[in-house]
mmCIF file of C-alpha atoms in Angstrom:
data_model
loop_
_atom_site.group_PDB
_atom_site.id
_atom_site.type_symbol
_atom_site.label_atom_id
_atom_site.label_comp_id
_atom_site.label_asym_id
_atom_site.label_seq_id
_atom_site.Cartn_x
_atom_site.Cartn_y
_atom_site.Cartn_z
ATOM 1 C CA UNK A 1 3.998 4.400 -0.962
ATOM 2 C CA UNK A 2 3.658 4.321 -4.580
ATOM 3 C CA UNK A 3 4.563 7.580 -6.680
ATOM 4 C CA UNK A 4 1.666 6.618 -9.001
ATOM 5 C CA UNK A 5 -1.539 4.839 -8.332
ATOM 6 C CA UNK A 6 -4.513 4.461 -10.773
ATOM 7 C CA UNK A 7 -7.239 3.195 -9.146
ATOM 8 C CA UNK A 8 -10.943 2.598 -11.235
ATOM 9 C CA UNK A 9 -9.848 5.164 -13.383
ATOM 10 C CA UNK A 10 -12.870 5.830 -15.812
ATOM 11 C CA UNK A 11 -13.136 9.083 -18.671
ATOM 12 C CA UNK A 12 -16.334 9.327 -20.698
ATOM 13 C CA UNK A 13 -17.099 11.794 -23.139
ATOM 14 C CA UNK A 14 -20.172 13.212 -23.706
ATOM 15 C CA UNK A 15 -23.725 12.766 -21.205
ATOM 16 C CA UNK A 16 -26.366 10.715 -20.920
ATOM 17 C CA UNK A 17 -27.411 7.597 -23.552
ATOM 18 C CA UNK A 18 -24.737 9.256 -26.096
ATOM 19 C CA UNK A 19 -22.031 9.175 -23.431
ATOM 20 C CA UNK A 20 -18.646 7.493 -24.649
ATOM 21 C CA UNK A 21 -16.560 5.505 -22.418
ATOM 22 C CA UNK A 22 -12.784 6.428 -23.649
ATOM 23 C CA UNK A 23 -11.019 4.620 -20.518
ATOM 24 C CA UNK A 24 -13.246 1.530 -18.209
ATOM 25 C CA UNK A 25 -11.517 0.967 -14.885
ATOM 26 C CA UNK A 26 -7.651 1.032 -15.445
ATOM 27 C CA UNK A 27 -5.862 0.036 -12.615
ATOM 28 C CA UNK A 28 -2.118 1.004 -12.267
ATOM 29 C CA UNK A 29 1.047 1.561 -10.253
ATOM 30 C CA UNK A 30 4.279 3.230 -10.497
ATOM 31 C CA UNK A 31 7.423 3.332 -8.309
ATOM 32 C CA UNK A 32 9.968 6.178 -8.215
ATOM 33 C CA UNK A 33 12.927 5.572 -10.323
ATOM 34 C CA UNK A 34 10.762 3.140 -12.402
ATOM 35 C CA UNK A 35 8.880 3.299 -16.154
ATOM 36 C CA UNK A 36 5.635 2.124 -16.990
ATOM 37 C CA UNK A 37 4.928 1.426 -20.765
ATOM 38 C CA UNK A 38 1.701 1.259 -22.349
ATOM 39 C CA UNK A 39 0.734 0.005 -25.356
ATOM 40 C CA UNK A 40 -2.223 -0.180 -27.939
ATOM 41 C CA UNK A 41 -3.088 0.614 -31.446
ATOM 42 C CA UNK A 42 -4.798 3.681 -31.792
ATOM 43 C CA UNK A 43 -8.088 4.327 -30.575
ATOM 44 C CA UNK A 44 -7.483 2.129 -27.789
ATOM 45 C CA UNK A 45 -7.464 5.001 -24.876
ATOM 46 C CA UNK A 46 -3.652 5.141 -24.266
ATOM 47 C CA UNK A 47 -3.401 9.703 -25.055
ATOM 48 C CA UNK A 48 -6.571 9.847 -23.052
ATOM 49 C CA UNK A 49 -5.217 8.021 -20.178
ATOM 50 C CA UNK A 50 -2.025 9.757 -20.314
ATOM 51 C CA UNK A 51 -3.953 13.510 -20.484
ATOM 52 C CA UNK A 52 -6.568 12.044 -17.859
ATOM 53 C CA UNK A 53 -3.589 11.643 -15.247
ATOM 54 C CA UNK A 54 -2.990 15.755 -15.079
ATOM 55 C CA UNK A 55 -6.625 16.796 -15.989
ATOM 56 C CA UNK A 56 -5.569 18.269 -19.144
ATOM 57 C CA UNK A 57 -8.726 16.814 -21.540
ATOM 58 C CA UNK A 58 -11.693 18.584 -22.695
ATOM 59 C CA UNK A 59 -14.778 20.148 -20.744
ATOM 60 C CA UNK A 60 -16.655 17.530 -22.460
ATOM 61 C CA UNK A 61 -14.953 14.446 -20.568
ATOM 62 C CA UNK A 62 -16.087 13.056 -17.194
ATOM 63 C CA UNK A 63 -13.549 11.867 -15.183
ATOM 64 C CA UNK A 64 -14.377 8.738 -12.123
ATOM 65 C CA UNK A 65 -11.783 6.916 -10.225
ATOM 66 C CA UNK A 66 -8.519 8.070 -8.130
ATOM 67 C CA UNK A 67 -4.949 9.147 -9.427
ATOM 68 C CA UNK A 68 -2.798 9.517 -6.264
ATOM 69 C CA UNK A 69 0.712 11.383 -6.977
ATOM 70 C CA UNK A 70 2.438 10.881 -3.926
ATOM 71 C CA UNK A 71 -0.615 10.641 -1.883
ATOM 72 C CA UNK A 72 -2.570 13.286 -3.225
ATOM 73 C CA UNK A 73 -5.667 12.627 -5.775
ATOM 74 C CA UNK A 74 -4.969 14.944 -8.508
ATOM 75 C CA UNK A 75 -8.412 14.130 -9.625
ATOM 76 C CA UNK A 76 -9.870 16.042 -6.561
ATOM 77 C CA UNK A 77 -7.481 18.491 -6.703
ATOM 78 C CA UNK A 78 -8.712 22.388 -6.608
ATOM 79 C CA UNK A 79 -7.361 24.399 -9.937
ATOM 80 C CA UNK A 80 -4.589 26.296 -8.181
ATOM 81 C CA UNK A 81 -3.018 23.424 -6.383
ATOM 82 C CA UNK A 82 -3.453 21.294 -10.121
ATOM 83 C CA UNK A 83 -1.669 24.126 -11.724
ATOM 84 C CA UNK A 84 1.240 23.551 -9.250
ATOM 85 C CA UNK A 85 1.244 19.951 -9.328
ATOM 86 C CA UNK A 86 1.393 20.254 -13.340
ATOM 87 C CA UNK A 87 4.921 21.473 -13.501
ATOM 88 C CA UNK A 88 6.535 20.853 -10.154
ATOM 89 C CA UNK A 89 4.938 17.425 -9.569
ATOM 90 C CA UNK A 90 3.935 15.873 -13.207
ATOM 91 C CA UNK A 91 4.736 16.910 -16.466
ATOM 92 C CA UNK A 92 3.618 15.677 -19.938
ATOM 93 C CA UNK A 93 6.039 15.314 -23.284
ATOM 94 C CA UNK A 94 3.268 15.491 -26.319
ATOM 95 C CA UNK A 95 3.894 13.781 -29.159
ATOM 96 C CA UNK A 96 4.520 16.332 -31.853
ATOM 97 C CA UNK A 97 7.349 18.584 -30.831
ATOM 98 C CA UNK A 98 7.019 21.025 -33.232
ATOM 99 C CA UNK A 99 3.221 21.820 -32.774
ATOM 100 C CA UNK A 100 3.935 21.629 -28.838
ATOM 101 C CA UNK A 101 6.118 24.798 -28.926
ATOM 102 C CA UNK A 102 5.551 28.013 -29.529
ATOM 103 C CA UNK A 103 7.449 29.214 -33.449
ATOM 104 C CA UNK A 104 7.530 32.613 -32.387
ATOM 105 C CA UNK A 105 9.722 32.714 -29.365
ATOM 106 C CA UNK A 106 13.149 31.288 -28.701
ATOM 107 C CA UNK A 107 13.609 27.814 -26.866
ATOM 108 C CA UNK A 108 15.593 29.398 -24.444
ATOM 109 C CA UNK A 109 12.578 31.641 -23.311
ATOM 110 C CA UNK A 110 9.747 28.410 -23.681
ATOM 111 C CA UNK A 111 12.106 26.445 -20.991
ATOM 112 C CA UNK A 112 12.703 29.476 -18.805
ATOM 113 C CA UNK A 113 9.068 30.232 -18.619
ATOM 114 C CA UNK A 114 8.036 27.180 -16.084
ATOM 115 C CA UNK A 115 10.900 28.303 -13.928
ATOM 116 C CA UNK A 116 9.408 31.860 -13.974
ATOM 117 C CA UNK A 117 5.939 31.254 -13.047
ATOM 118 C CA UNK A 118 6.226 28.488 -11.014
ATOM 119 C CA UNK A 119 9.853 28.493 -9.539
ATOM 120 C CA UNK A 120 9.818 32.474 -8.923
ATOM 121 C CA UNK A 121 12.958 32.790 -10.461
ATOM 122 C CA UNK A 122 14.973 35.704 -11.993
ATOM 123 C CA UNK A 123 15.117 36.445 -15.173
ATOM 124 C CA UNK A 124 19.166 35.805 -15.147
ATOM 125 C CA UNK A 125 18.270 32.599 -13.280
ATOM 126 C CA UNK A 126 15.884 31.174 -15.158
ATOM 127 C CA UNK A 127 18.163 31.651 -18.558
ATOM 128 C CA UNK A 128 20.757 29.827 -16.785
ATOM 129 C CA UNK A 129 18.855 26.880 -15.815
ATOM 130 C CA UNK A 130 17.862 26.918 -19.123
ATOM 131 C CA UNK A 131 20.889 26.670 -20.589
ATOM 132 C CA UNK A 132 21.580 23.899 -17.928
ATOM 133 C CA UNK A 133 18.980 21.610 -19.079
ATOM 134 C CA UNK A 134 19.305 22.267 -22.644
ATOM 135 C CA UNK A 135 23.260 20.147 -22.205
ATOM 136 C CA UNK A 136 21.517 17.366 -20.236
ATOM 137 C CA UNK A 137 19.515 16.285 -23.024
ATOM 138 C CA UNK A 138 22.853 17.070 -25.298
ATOM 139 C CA UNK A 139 21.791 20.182 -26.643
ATOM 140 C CA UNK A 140 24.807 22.892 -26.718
ATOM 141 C CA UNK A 141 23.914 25.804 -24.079
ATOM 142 C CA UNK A 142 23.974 28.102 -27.577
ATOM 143 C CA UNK A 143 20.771 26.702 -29.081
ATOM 144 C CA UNK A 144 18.751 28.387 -26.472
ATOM 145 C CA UNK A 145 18.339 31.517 -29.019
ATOM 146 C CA UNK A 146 17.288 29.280 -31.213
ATOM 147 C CA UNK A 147 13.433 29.137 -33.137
ATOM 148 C CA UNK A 148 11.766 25.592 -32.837
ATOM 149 C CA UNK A 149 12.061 25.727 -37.158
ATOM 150 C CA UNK A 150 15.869 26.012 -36.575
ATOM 151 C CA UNK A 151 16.213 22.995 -35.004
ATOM 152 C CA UNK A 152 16.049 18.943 -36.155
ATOM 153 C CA UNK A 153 13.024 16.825 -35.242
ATOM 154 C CA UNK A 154 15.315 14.907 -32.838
ATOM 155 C CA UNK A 155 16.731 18.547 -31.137
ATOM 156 C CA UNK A 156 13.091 19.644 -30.845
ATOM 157 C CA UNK A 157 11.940 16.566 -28.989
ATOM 158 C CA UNK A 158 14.865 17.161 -26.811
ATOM 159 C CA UNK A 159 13.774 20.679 -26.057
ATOM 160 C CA UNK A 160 10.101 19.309 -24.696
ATOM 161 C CA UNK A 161 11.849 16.740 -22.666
ATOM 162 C CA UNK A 162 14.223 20.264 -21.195
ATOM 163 C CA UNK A 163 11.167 21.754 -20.578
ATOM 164 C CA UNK A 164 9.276 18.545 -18.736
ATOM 165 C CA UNK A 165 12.501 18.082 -16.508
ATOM 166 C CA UNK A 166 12.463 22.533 -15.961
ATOM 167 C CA UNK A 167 10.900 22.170 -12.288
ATOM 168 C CA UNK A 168 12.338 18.748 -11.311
ATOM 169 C CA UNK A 169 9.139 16.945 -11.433
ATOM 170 C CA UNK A 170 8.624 13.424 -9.964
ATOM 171 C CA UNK A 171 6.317 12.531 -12.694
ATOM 172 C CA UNK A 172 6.894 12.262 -16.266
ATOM 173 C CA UNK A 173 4.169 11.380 -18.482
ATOM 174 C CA UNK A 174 6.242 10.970 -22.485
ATOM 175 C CA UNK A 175 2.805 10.551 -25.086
ATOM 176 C CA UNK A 176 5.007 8.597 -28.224
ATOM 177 C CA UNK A 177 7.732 10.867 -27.725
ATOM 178 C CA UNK A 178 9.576 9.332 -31.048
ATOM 179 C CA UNK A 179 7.429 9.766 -33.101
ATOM 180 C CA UNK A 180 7.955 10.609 -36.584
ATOM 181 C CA UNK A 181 12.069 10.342 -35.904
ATOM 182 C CA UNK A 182 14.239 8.055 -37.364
ATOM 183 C CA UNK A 183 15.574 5.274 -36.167
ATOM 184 C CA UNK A 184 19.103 6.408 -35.210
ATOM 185 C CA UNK A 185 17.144 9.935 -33.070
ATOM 186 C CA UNK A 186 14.073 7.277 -31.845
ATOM 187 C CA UNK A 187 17.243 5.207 -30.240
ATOM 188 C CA UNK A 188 19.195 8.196 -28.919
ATOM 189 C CA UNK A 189 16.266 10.034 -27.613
ATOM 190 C CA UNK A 190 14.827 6.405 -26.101
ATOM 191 C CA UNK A 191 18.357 6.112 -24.064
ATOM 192 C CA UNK A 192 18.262 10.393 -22.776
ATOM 193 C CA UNK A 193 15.231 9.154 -21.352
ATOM 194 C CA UNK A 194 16.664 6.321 -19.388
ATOM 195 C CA UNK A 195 19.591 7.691 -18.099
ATOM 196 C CA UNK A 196 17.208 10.841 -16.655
ATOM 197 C CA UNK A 197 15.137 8.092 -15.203
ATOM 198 C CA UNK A 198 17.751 6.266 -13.850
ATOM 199 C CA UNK A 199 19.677 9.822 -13.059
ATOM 200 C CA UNK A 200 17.043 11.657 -11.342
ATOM 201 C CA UNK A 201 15.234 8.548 -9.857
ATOM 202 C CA UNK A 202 11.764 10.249 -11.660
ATOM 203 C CA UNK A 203 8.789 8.197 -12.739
ATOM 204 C CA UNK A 204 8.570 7.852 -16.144
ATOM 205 C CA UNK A 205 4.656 6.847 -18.164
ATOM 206 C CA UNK A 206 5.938 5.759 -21.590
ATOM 207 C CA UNK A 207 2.917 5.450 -24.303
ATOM 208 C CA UNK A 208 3.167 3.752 -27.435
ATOM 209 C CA UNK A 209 1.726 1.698 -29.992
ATOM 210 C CA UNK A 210 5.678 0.146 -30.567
ATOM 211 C CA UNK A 211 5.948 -2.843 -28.245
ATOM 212 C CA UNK A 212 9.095 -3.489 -29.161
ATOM 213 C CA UNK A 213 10.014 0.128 -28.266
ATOM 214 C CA UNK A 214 8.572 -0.229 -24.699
ATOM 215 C CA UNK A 215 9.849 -3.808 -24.082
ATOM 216 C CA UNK A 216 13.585 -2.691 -24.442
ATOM 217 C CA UNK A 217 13.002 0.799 -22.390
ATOM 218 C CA UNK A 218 10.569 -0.047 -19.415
ATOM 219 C CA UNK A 219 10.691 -1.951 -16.382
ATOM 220 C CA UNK A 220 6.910 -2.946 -16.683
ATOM 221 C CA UNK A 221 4.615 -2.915 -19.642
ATOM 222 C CA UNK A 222 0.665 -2.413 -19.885
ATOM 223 C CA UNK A 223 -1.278 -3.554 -23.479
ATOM 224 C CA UNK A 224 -4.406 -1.606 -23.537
ATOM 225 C CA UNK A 225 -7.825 -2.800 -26.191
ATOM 226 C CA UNK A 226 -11.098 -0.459 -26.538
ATOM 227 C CA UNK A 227 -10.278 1.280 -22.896
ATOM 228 C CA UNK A 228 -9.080 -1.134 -20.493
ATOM 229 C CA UNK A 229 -5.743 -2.913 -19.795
ATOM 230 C CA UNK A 230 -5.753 -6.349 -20.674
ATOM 231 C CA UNK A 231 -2.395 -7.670 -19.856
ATOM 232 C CA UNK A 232 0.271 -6.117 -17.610
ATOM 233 C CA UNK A 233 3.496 -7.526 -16.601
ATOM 234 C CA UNK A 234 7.344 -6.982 -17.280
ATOM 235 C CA UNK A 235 7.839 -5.272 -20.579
ATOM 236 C CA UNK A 236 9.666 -8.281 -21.542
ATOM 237 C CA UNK A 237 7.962 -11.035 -20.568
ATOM 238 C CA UNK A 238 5.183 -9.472 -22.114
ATOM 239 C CA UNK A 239 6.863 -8.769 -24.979
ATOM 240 C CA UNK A 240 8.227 -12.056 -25.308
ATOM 241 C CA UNK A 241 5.875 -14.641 -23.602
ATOM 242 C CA UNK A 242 2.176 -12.063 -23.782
ATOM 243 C CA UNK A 243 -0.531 -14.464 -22.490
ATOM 244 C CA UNK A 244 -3.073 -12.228 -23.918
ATOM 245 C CA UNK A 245 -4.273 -13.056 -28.099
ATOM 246 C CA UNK A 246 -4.094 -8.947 -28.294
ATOM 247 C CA UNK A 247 -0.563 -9.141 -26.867
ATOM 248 C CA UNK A 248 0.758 -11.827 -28.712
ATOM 249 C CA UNK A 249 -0.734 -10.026 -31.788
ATOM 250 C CA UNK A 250 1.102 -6.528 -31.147
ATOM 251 C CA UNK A 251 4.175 -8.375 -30.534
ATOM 252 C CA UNK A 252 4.100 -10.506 -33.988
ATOM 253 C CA UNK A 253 3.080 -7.412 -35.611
ATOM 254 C CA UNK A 254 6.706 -6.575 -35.383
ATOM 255 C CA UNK A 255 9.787 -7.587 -37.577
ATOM 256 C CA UNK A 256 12.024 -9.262 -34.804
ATOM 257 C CA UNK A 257 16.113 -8.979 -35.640
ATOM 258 C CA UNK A 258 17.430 -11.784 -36.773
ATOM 259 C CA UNK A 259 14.083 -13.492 -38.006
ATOM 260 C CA UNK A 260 13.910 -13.198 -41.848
ATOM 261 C CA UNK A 261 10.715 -15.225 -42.064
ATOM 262 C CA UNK A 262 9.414 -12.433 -40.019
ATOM 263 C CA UNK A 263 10.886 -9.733 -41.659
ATOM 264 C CA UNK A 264 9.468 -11.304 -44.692
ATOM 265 C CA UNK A 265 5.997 -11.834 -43.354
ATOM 266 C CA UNK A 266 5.189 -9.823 -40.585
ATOM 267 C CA UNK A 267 1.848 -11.333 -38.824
ATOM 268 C CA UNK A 268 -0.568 -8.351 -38.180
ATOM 269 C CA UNK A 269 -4.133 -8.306 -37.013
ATOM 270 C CA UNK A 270 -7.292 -8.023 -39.299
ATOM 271 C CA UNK A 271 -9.853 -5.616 -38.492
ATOM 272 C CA UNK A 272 -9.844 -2.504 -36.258
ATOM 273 C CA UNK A 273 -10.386 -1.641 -32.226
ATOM 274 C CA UNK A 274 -14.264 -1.856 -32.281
ATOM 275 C CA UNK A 275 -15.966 2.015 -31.723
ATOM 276 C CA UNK A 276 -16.062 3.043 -28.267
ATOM 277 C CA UNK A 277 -19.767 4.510 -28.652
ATOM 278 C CA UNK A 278 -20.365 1.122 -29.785
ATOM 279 C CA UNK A 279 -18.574 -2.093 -28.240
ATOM 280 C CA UNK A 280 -19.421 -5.626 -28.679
ATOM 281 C CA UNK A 281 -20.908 -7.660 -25.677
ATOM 282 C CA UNK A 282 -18.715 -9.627 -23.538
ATOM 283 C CA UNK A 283 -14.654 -9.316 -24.328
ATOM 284 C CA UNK A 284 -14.325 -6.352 -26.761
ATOM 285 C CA UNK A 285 -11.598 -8.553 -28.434
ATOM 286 C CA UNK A 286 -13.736 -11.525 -29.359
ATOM 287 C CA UNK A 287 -14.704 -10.013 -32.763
ATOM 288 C CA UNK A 288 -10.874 -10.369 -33.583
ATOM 289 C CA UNK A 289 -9.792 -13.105 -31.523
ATOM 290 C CA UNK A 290 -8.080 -16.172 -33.120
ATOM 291 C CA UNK A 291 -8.893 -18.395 -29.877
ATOM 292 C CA UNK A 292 -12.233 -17.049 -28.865
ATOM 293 C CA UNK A 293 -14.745 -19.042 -27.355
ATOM 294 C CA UNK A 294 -18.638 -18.602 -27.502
ATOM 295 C CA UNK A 295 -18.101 -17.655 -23.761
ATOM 296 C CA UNK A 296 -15.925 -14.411 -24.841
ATOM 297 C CA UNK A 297 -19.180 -12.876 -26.437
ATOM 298 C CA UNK A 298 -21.232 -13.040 -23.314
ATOM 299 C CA UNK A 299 -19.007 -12.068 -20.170
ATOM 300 C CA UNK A 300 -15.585 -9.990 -20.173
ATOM 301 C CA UNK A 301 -12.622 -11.490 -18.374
ATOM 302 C CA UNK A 302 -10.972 -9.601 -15.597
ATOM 303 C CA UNK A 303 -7.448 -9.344 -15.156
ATOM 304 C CA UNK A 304 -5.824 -12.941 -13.669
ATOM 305 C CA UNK A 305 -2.788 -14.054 -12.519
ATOM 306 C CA UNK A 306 -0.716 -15.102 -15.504
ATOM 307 C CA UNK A 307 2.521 -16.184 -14.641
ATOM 308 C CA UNK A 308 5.315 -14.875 -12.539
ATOM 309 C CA UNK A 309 6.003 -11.017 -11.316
ATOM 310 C CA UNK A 310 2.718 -10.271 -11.045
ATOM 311 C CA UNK A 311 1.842 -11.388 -14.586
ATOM 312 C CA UNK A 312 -1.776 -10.628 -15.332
ATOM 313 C CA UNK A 313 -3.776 -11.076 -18.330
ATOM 314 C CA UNK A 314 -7.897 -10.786 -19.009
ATOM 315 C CA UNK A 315 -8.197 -13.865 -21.214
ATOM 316 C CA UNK A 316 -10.658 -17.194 -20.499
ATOM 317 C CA UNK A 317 -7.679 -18.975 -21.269
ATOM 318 C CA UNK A 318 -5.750 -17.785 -18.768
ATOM 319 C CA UNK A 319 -7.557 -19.342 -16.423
ATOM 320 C CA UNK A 320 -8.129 -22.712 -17.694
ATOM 321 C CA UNK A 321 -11.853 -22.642 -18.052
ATOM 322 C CA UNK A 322 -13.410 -25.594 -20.339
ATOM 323 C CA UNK A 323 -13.484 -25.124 -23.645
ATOM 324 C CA UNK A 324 -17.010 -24.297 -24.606
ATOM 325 C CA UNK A 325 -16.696 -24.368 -28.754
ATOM 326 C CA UNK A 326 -15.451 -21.741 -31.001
ATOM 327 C CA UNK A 327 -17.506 -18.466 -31.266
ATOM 328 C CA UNK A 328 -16.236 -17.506 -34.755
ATOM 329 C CA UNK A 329 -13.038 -15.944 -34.274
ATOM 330 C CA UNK A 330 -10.698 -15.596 -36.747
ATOM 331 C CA UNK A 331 -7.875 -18.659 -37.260
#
């Protein structure tokens, strides 16, 4: 059994004609000891997702669909068993570290908290699994008397991963936890995060919009456009080989090592993900697609069979269908 599933998973704010749909039908899986990456500019559903997986969004979304940790639909869950499962069996890393914690209490007492409410612990106990956690994510044992203001941007995204491992979750859900950091932290902070997964033998969700990022931390990788996944596969064949236009467009959008032509001219993507309260007809990508056909702006693809370990991709061309004219996209 799978430590993750997402199954139809569908969040829409707001009721009725103005309703918005955020997320349409994402399907995915997770295996202990494994990460899942997920990638997307922004706007394009990944923070909703990742808060949709512990029920932490608004009053105003509506949530359809099953998200089974270990079995269990957290999605039906009632609020004292979610409140459990929150800490103990998922926990989230926001992007942001220093409006995540509290300023006016030490990050010694933030990380013992968990382990008071929801490990029963002593007061003595809790300090010292504190201290504990703060040296395996290479923080000294001394810093826990330390204010969030006292510490770097690097040490305070350390203390939010302390505090996600405090109950020895299975599930770790990490929103762009590098973001903002420099390169050297991003790189050091990427690798803590391996070795825990590989450590611990925890799931790890890893969102963001840096495919390059993903491809070189995560086993599998998942490109999300206006709500829905349109190509999933290993991070680096996707990375590499995507057999989506969006994927191959993310992945040029970055300078690759080595390459000076595209260090020189990075290839981006014109426009913008289209409005969720107001998508095109057919594939949402058409309007930006480079290879669209006048098919794309009548009927959406599903998700195919793309190439080798389990390689999918929601593109006509995928699939081989005739070539039916261009529909306007951009060359």
């Amino acid at each position: 059994m799978s430590l993750l599933e997402i199954r139809g998973l569908r969040v829409t704010y707001g009721r009725g004609p103005s309703a918005v749909p955020a997320v349409r039908g994402v399907d995915l899986t997770l295996a202990a000891g494994t990460t899942l990456g997920i990638a997307g500019e922004s706007g394009c559903g990944k923070s909703t997702l990742a808060l949709a997986l512990l029920r932490l969004l608004p009053s105003s979304a509506r949530l359809a669909g099953t998200v089974l940790l270990d079995g269990e639909d957290v999605l039906g869950m009632r609020w004292g068993r979610l409140r459990t499962v929150r800490w103990a069996g998922a926990s989230i890393v926001f992007q942001g570290a220093m409006h995540s914690l509290n300023a006016v209490h030490r990050i010694g007492d933030q990380i013992a908290e968990p382990l008071l409410v929801h490990r029963r612990e002593t007061a003595a106990g809790a300090r010292r699994r504190a201290a504990e956690l703060l040296e395996q994510v290479g923080l000294p044992a001394s810093r826990a008397g330390a204010y969030p203001h006292e510490l770097s941007g690097g040490q305070r995204q350390r203390v939010m991963i302390a505090m996600a491992l405090a109950c020895a979750p299975r599930l770790i859900v990490a929103d762009e936890p590098t973001t903002a950091l420099d390169v050297m932290i991003q790189a050091q902070i990427l690798r803590l995060i391996e070795r825990l997964v590989a450590e611990q033998g925890i799931g790890l969700v890893l969102i963001s919009h840096d495919l390059a990022v993903l491809a070189d931390t995560c086993d599998r990788l998942a490109v999300m456009y206006a709500g829905r996944v349109v190509e999933e596969g290993p991070a680096r064949t996707v990375y590499d080989a995507a057999a989506h236009p969006y994927g191959r467009a993310l992945s040029a959008a970055f300078p690759r090592v080595g390459d000076p032509a595209s260090r020189r001219a990075p290839r981006g993507l014109p426009g913008d993900p289209p409005d969720p309260a107001a998508l095109p007809d057919g594939c949402t990508f058409h309007p930006r697609c480079p290879v669209a056909l006048a098919g794309c702006a009548e009927e959406d693809q599903p998700l195919r069979a793309a190439g080798p370990g389990a390689h999918l991709a929601a593109c006509v061309h995928v699939a081989g269908a005739p070539v039916d004219g261009p529909a306007g996209g951009r060359p």
